[in-house]
Amino acid sequence: GENVEQHPSTLSVQEGDSAVIKCTYSDSASNYFPWYKQELGKGPQLIIDIRSNVGEKKDQRIAVTLNKTAKHFSLHITETQPEDSAVYFCAASRTSGTYKYIFGTGTRLKVLA
Amino acid sequence: NAGVTQTPKFQVLKTGQSMTLQCAQDMNHNSMYWYRQDPGMGLRLIYYSASEGTTDKGEVPNGYNVSRLNKREFSLRLESAAPSQTSVYFCASSGGTYNEKLFFGSGTQLSVL
């Protein structure tokens, strides 16, 4: 079946450094790629997304890049802060009436003060 | 503005017992979803409902049933709980202007002994 591989599973960075999380998807028909942040004891929350007709998207300290040919997409967080510590999930989906995402396995990011 | 509300937050069952997880959203969304989250496996779709009156199986539907009671409410039932169903369960909804954006509830931690 279709899947999304996410790496690394854990990532520790010093406060102020950058963090990069990478995902690879298998369904070539996927055209929507969201990233979700999950804080302890809470449900995931959308932080940024990108569609297949765009190569890069930025929102303040976070950015997502997409290489559709290689079926790779990545999350970049710059100037990391302790509140960035959380579990991050990537996902891939075809755009349709109901979005059936395939999620990655998650990355636990720790920002060390 | 409550968003997606799940009950209960925690539940312990014995093998063979049944229970229903409740979910309600107040965003007038058409689509609702049930996911389970297991360590190292990300979020996996159990069932979804594209609109009131319809339900469909996701990746891991075995052992579960769902009911889309009305546009607001989508329940998940375990008829005969098994230890393999120990997990964190999330309800989500999507719809409106940004149909692809998932809004998650805060989750139900279920342990089956």
mmCIF file of N, CA, C and O in Angstrom, chain B residues 66-103:
data_model
loop_
_atom_site.group_PDB
_atom_site.id
_atom_site.type_symbol
_atom_site.label_atom_id
_atom_site.label_comp_id
_atom_site.label_asym_id
_atom_site.label_seq_id
_atom_site.Cartn_x
_atom_site.Cartn_y
_atom_site.Cartn_z
ATOM 1 N N VAL B 66 -18.555 2.389 13.387
ATOM 2 C CA VAL B 66 -18.783 3.824 13.551
ATOM 3 C C VAL B 66 -20.222 4.163 13.237
ATOM 4 O O VAL B 66 -20.922 3.420 12.539
ATOM 5 N N SER B 67 -20.623 5.317 13.756
ATOM 6 C CA SER B 67 -21.944 5.858 13.451
ATOM 7 C C SER B 67 -21.817 7.362 13.268
ATOM 8 O O SER B 67 -21.277 8.041 14.143
ATOM 9 N N ARG B 68 -22.296 7.847 12.120
ATOM 10 C CA ARG B 68 -22.387 9.297 11.926
ATOM 11 C C ARG B 68 -23.804 9.672 12.318
ATOM 12 O O ARG B 68 -24.749 9.574 11.553
ATOM 13 N N LEU B 69 -23.952 10.079 13.564
ATOM 14 C CA LEU B 69 -25.266 10.296 14.159
ATOM 15 C C LEU B 69 -25.985 11.475 13.522
ATOM 16 O O LEU B 69 -27.211 11.471 13.358
ATOM 17 N N ASN B 70 -25.242 12.501 13.205
ATOM 18 C CA ASN B 70 -25.751 13.705 12.541
ATOM 19 C C ASN B 70 -24.518 14.450 12.039
ATOM 20 O O ASN B 70 -23.402 13.909 12.116
ATOM 21 N N LYS B 71 -24.671 15.655 11.560
ATOM 22 C CA LYS B 71 -23.518 16.347 11.005
ATOM 23 C C LYS B 71 -22.459 16.621 12.063
ATOM 24 O O LYS B 71 -21.276 16.658 11.783
ATOM 25 N N ARG B 72 -22.851 16.813 13.286
ATOM 26 C CA ARG B 72 -21.933 17.176 14.363
ATOM 27 C C ARG B 72 -21.202 15.989 14.980
ATOM 28 O O ARG B 72 -20.080 16.129 15.446
ATOM 29 N N GLU B 73 -21.846 14.824 15.024
ATOM 30 C CA GLU B 73 -21.352 13.748 15.882
ATOM 31 C C GLU B 73 -20.960 12.493 15.097
ATOM 32 O O GLU B 73 -21.671 12.056 14.177
ATOM 33 N N PHE B 74 -19.827 11.911 15.515
ATOM 34 C CA PHE B 74 -19.296 10.722 14.861
ATOM 35 C C PHE B 74 -18.718 9.837 15.959
ATOM 36 O O PHE B 74 -17.737 10.210 16.597
ATOM 37 N N SER B 75 -19.306 8.687 16.197
ATOM 38 C CA SER B 75 -18.887 7.838 17.305
ATOM 39 C C SER B 75 -18.152 6.603 16.798
ATOM 40 O O SER B 75 -18.375 6.128 15.690
ATOM 41 N N LEU B 76 -17.264 6.098 17.648
ATOM 42 C CA LEU B 76 -16.472 4.905 17.350
ATOM 43 C C LEU B 76 -16.774 3.856 18.409
ATOM 44 O O LEU B 76 -16.657 4.127 19.599
ATOM 45 N N ARG B 77 -17.145 2.663 17.987
ATOM 46 C CA ARG B 77 -17.520 1.614 18.929
ATOM 47 C C ARG B 77 -16.579 0.426 18.831
ATOM 48 O O ARG B 77 -16.276 -0.047 17.714
ATOM 49 N N LEU B 78 -16.159 -0.049 19.999
ATOM 50 C CA LEU B 78 -15.414 -1.295 20.111
ATOM 51 C C LEU B 78 -16.380 -2.317 20.695
ATOM 52 O O LEU B 78 -16.814 -2.170 21.850
ATOM 53 N N GLU B 79 -16.750 -3.306 19.924
ATOM 54 C CA GLU B 79 -17.756 -4.271 20.375
ATOM 55 C C GLU B 79 -17.176 -5.267 21.375
ATOM 56 O O GLU B 79 -17.838 -5.641 22.331
ATOM 57 N N SER B 80 -15.948 -5.696 21.156
ATOM 58 C CA SER B 80 -15.307 -6.668 22.037
ATOM 59 C C SER B 80 -13.821 -6.309 22.082
ATOM 60 O O SER B 80 -13.045 -6.744 21.229
ATOM 61 N N ALA B 81 -13.475 -5.494 23.066
ATOM 62 C CA ALA B 81 -12.133 -4.920 23.092
ATOM 63 C C ALA B 81 -11.043 -5.983 23.235
ATOM 64 O O ALA B 81 -11.210 -6.984 23.945
ATOM 65 N N ALA B 82 -9.923 -5.741 22.550
ATOM 66 C CA ALA B 82 -8.762 -6.628 22.606
ATOM 67 C C ALA B 82 -7.530 -5.810 23.005
ATOM 68 O O ALA B 82 -7.488 -4.601 22.747
ATOM 69 N N PRO B 83 -6.539 -6.445 23.632
ATOM 70 C CA PRO B 83 -5.323 -5.703 24.022
ATOM 71 C C PRO B 83 -4.669 -4.968 22.851
ATOM 72 O O PRO B 83 -4.063 -3.906 23.051
ATOM 73 N N SER B 84 -4.812 -5.483 21.632
ATOM 74 C CA SER B 84 -4.230 -4.819 20.456
ATOM 75 C C SER B 84 -4.900 -3.478 20.155
ATOM 76 O O SER B 84 -4.385 -2.700 19.338
ATOM 77 N N GLN B 85 -6.021 -3.223 20.788
ATOM 78 C CA GLN B 85 -6.707 -1.951 20.588
ATOM 79 C C GLN B 85 -6.291 -0.902 21.623
ATOM 80 O O GLN B 85 -6.828 0.220 21.605
ATOM 81 N N THR B 86 -5.348 -1.251 22.475
ATOM 82 C CA THR B 86 -4.749 -0.255 23.362
ATOM 83 C C THR B 86 -4.041 0.778 22.507
ATOM 84 O O THR B 86 -3.159 0.443 21.709
ATOM 85 N N SER B 87 -4.442 2.042 22.648
ATOM 86 C CA SER B 87 -3.935 3.072 21.755
ATOM 87 C C SER B 87 -4.465 4.426 22.216
ATOM 88 O O SER B 87 -5.248 4.523 23.157
ATOM 89 N N VAL B 88 -4.017 5.465 21.530
ATOM 90 C CA VAL B 88 -4.622 6.785 21.695
ATOM 91 C C VAL B 88 -5.473 7.035 20.449
ATOM 92 O O VAL B 88 -4.986 6.905 19.325
ATOM 93 N N TYR B 89 -6.722 7.388 20.666
ATOM 94 C CA TYR B 89 -7.663 7.587 19.573
ATOM 95 C C TYR B 89 -7.957 9.069 19.397
ATOM 96 O O TYR B 89 -8.232 9.785 20.358
ATOM 97 N N PHE B 90 -7.881 9.500 18.138
ATOM 98 C CA PHE B 90 -8.163 10.886 17.816
ATOM 99 C C PHE B 90 -9.308 10.966 16.826
ATOM 100 O O PHE B 90 -9.338 10.251 15.829
ATOM 101 N N CYS B 91 -10.211 11.877 17.104
ATOM 102 C CA CYS B 91 -11.246 12.247 16.168
ATOM 103 C C CYS B 91 -10.805 13.526 15.469
ATOM 104 O O CYS B 91 -10.118 14.364 16.077
ATOM 105 N N ALA B 92 -11.165 13.680 14.212
ATOM 106 C CA ALA B 92 -10.825 14.888 13.476
ATOM 107 C C ALA B 92 -11.969 15.238 12.539
ATOM 108 O O ALA B 92 -12.816 14.392 12.217
ATOM 109 N N SER B 93 -11.988 16.485 12.118
ATOM 110 C CA SER B 93 -12.988 16.909 11.146
ATOM 111 C C SER B 93 -12.342 17.837 10.130
ATOM 112 O O SER B 93 -11.278 18.416 10.383
ATOM 113 N N SER B 94 -12.974 17.957 8.979
ATOM 114 C CA SER B 94 -12.513 18.896 7.964
ATOM 115 C C SER B 94 -13.707 19.375 7.162
ATOM 116 O O SER B 94 -14.730 18.694 7.067
ATOM 117 N N GLY B 95 -13.561 20.570 6.568
ATOM 118 C CA GLY B 95 -14.651 21.102 5.773
ATOM 119 C C GLY B 95 -14.575 22.606 5.686
ATOM 120 O O GLY B 95 -13.596 23.221 6.094
ATOM 121 N N GLY B 96 -15.573 23.210 5.158
ATOM 122 C CA GLY B 96 -15.583 24.653 5.032
ATOM 123 C C GLY B 96 -14.660 25.116 3.932
ATOM 124 O O GLY B 96 -14.382 24.400 2.980
ATOM 125 N N THR B 97 -14.114 26.307 4.096
ATOM 126 C CA THR B 97 -13.272 26.909 3.068
ATOM 127 C C THR B 97 -12.011 26.085 2.815
ATOM 128 O O THR B 97 -11.588 25.906 1.679
ATOM 129 N N TYR B 98 -11.420 25.580 3.903
ATOM 130 C CA TYR B 98 -10.184 24.808 3.790
ATOM 131 C C TYR B 98 -10.505 23.346 4.048
ATOM 132 O O TYR B 98 -10.190 22.801 5.090
ATOM 133 N N ASN B 99 -11.111 22.716 3.085
ATOM 134 C CA ASN B 99 -11.599 21.357 3.269
ATOM 135 C C ASN B 99 -10.501 20.388 3.622
ATOM 136 O O ASN B 99 -10.751 19.376 4.245
ATOM 137 N N GLU B 100 -9.259 20.702 3.240
ATOM 138 C CA GLU B 100 -8.193 19.743 3.484
ATOM 139 C C GLU B 100 -7.625 19.823 4.887
ATOM 140 O O GLU B 100 -6.979 18.902 5.330
ATOM 141 N N LYS B 101 -7.874 20.896 5.608
ATOM 142 C CA LYS B 101 -7.268 21.066 6.914
ATOM 143 C C LYS B 101 -7.995 20.232 7.956
ATOM 144 O O LYS B 101 -9.209 20.392 8.138
ATOM 145 N N LEU B 102 -7.257 19.363 8.616
ATOM 146 C CA LEU B 102 -7.822 18.533 9.680
ATOM 147 C C LEU B 102 -7.746 19.262 11.014
ATOM 148 O O LEU B 102 -6.703 19.811 11.364
ATOM 149 N N PHE B 103 -8.847 19.232 11.735
ATOM 150 C CA PHE B 103 -8.889 19.737 13.101
ATOM 151 C C PHE B 103 -9.068 18.526 14.017
ATOM 152 O O PHE B 103 -10.040 17.780 13.874
#
